[in-house]
């Protein structure tokens, strides 16, 4: 028969091995539970994102339908007081364009259109407070501005629904620099294409 000390040692080793095995099983189960929780959280986030996207699309459709009637006349009226300015130097700022056209009449706002990377496209829109200012602004066509001869024409009125069906890509960036005349302050960037509009005007 084995000495009692040897038996005790064997018993201790067996207990330690059993404890180690139990601990390993516990850790494995815990890891599986954590993985399951993480996967459940990811699925929940995806569901919330999908739901938010559906709500956004529904809201855009509703606001488009409401906006066409409410804003159509206001947008057309705004266009009669606005001009398109082409061949604009890429370094030009809204304030500089406002100063250029200040002699034509009161400038309500200047919009320099940019691509999705916020780089100027080389053209802009200028909105005046008076319709009479448009003719004076058009007379500045072929004027040299920052080393370029600009092209100025009256802005045409956009027909509601004409460009529908072309999609609303989500990677359009944050759009052009925007200036609202009268206060001489730079307002930062305004989206070129906005899915929603406030009543009374439509951004270019």
XYZ file of C-alpha atoms in Angstrom:
204
model
C 0.000 0.000 0.000
C 1.089 3.618 -0.770
C 2.162 5.741 2.136
C -0.472 8.177 3.382
C 1.683 11.155 2.320
C 1.808 9.903 -1.291
C -1.945 9.353 -1.277
C -2.487 12.868 0.003
C -0.220 14.268 -2.721
C -2.096 12.360 -5.418
C -5.393 13.612 -4.061
C -4.155 17.212 -4.089
C -2.936 16.869 -7.680
C -6.268 15.400 -8.759
C -8.140 18.235 -7.089
C -5.866 20.832 -8.706
C -6.340 19.256 -12.132
C -10.110 19.154 -11.658
C -10.107 22.782 -10.550
C -8.014 23.830 -13.560
C -10.332 21.945 -15.895
C -13.389 23.551 -14.312
C -11.812 26.993 -14.606
C -10.982 26.447 -18.277
C -14.557 25.368 -18.991
C -15.880 28.409 -17.132
C -13.638 30.765 -19.115
C -14.713 29.166 -22.385
C -18.372 29.525 -21.476
C -17.789 33.149 -20.443
C -16.101 33.915 -23.755
C -18.985 32.340 -25.639
C -21.455 34.433 -23.658
C -19.481 37.624 -24.394
C -19.324 36.773 -28.100
C -23.054 36.142 -28.143
C -23.729 39.453 -26.399
C -21.500 41.331 -28.827
C -23.204 39.749 -31.816
C -26.614 40.595 -30.374
C -25.520 44.209 -29.869
C -24.226 44.421 -33.451
C -27.498 43.053 -34.781
C -29.436 45.572 -32.680
C -27.328 48.452 -34.008
C -27.845 47.288 -37.596
C -31.595 47.097 -37.035
C -31.639 50.618 -35.573
C -29.600 51.980 -38.503
C -31.913 50.324 -41.024
C -34.969 51.712 -39.260
C -33.455 55.205 -39.141
C -32.694 55.055 -42.865
C -36.262 53.997 -43.672
C -37.650 56.846 -41.563
C -35.318 59.329 -43.264
C -36.472 58.218 -46.714
C -40.133 58.446 -45.722
C -39.596 61.915 -44.257
C -37.835 63.092 -47.424
C -40.688 61.849 -49.593
C -43.309 63.548 -47.424
C -41.412 66.838 -47.259
C -40.795 66.789 -51.001
C -44.500 66.372 -51.661
C -45.362 69.174 -49.228
C -42.500 71.402 -50.308
C -43.299 71.366 -54.019
C -46.519 73.258 -53.475
C -45.433 75.485 -50.614
C -42.031 76.474 -51.947
C -42.506 76.412 -55.683
C -43.735 79.993 -55.966
C -41.204 81.309 -53.459
C -38.344 79.553 -55.265
C -39.452 80.954 -58.619
C -39.628 84.445 -57.140
C -36.143 84.052 -55.661
C -34.780 82.946 -59.034
C -36.009 86.173 -60.623
C -33.682 88.034 -58.248
C -30.657 85.794 -58.799
C -27.806 85.367 -61.259
C -25.429 82.586 -62.213
C -21.732 83.471 -62.157
C -19.376 81.228 -64.122
C -15.593 80.960 -64.469
C -15.109 82.005 -60.841
C -11.578 81.712 -59.525
C -11.252 78.759 -57.130
C -9.754 80.977 -54.422
C -12.692 83.404 -54.453
C -14.710 83.795 -51.264
C -18.407 84.661 -50.847
C -17.390 87.991 -49.323
C -15.333 88.910 -52.385
C -18.208 88.111 -54.734
C -20.584 90.066 -52.506
C -18.260 93.053 -52.759
C -18.053 92.678 -56.555
C -21.836 92.769 -56.990
C -22.587 95.236 -54.187
C -22.836 98.064 -56.706
C -25.682 96.282 -58.514
C -27.985 96.190 -55.518
C -28.442 94.670 -52.091
C -26.951 91.172 -52.003
C -28.996 88.732 -49.928
C -26.620 85.808 -50.240
C -23.800 84.294 -52.269
C -23.432 80.569 -52.802
C -20.215 79.115 -54.196
C -20.907 75.567 -55.314
C -18.448 72.845 -54.290
C -17.980 69.153 -54.932
C -18.277 66.454 -52.284
C -14.673 67.123 -51.232
C -15.542 70.801 -50.564
C -13.490 71.965 -53.545
C -15.041 74.943 -55.423
C -16.415 74.054 -58.857
C -15.725 77.465 -60.353
C -19.226 78.918 -60.379
C -21.639 80.545 -57.973
C -25.115 82.006 -57.512
C -25.846 85.495 -56.240
C -29.275 86.423 -54.881
C -30.290 90.074 -54.704
C -33.024 91.795 -52.741
C -34.333 93.550 -55.863
C -35.224 92.191 -59.299
C -33.712 95.288 -60.922
C -30.264 94.288 -59.648
C -30.186 91.288 -62.002
C -29.788 93.440 -65.140
C -26.993 95.406 -63.516
C -25.271 92.183 -62.493
C -25.565 90.675 -65.980
C -23.876 93.807 -67.311
C -20.771 92.747 -65.364
C -20.409 89.649 -67.548
C -16.912 89.388 -69.074
C -15.587 91.530 -66.212
C -12.173 90.442 -64.947
C -12.322 89.074 -61.415
C -9.195 87.683 -59.757
C -7.536 87.258 -63.161
C -10.523 85.593 -64.874
C -13.330 86.888 -67.072
C -16.504 85.890 -65.299
C -19.732 84.945 -67.055
C -22.936 86.366 -65.539
C -26.431 85.337 -66.651
C -29.867 85.462 -65.051
C -30.627 82.303 -63.094
C -33.185 80.016 -64.674
C -36.060 78.706 -62.586
C -35.809 75.046 -61.625
C -38.877 73.017 -62.557
C -40.093 70.943 -59.552
C -39.750 67.227 -60.184
C -37.677 67.661 -63.356
C -34.585 66.053 -61.881
C -36.296 63.437 -59.773
C -35.269 59.827 -59.996
C -31.559 60.542 -60.129
C -30.967 59.478 -56.562
C -29.621 61.213 -53.489
C -26.163 59.791 -52.941
C -25.053 59.938 -49.310
C -21.474 60.863 -50.195
C -22.069 64.399 -51.434
C -20.034 66.104 -48.723
C -20.978 69.278 -46.916
C -21.140 71.592 -49.851
C -20.326 75.196 -50.719
C -19.271 78.273 -48.803
C -22.280 80.414 -48.043
C -22.587 84.142 -47.406
C -25.682 86.037 -46.314
C -25.359 89.668 -47.298
C -25.855 92.610 -45.019
C -23.802 91.540 -42.007
C -20.459 90.815 -43.654
C -20.072 87.531 -41.798
C -18.872 84.262 -43.235
C -21.375 81.507 -42.595
C -19.222 78.499 -43.417
C -20.363 75.656 -45.615
C -23.917 75.051 -46.823
C -24.923 71.841 -48.642
C -25.357 72.164 -52.378
C -28.176 69.651 -52.389
C -30.409 69.771 -49.346
C -33.150 67.134 -48.893
C -35.191 69.574 -46.825
C -35.834 73.301 -47.116
C -37.141 75.940 -44.799
C -40.169 77.769 -46.033
C -39.706 80.871 -48.074
C -36.573 80.076 -50.067
C -34.664 77.257 -51.705
C -30.846 77.139 -51.515
C -29.015 76.899 -54.820
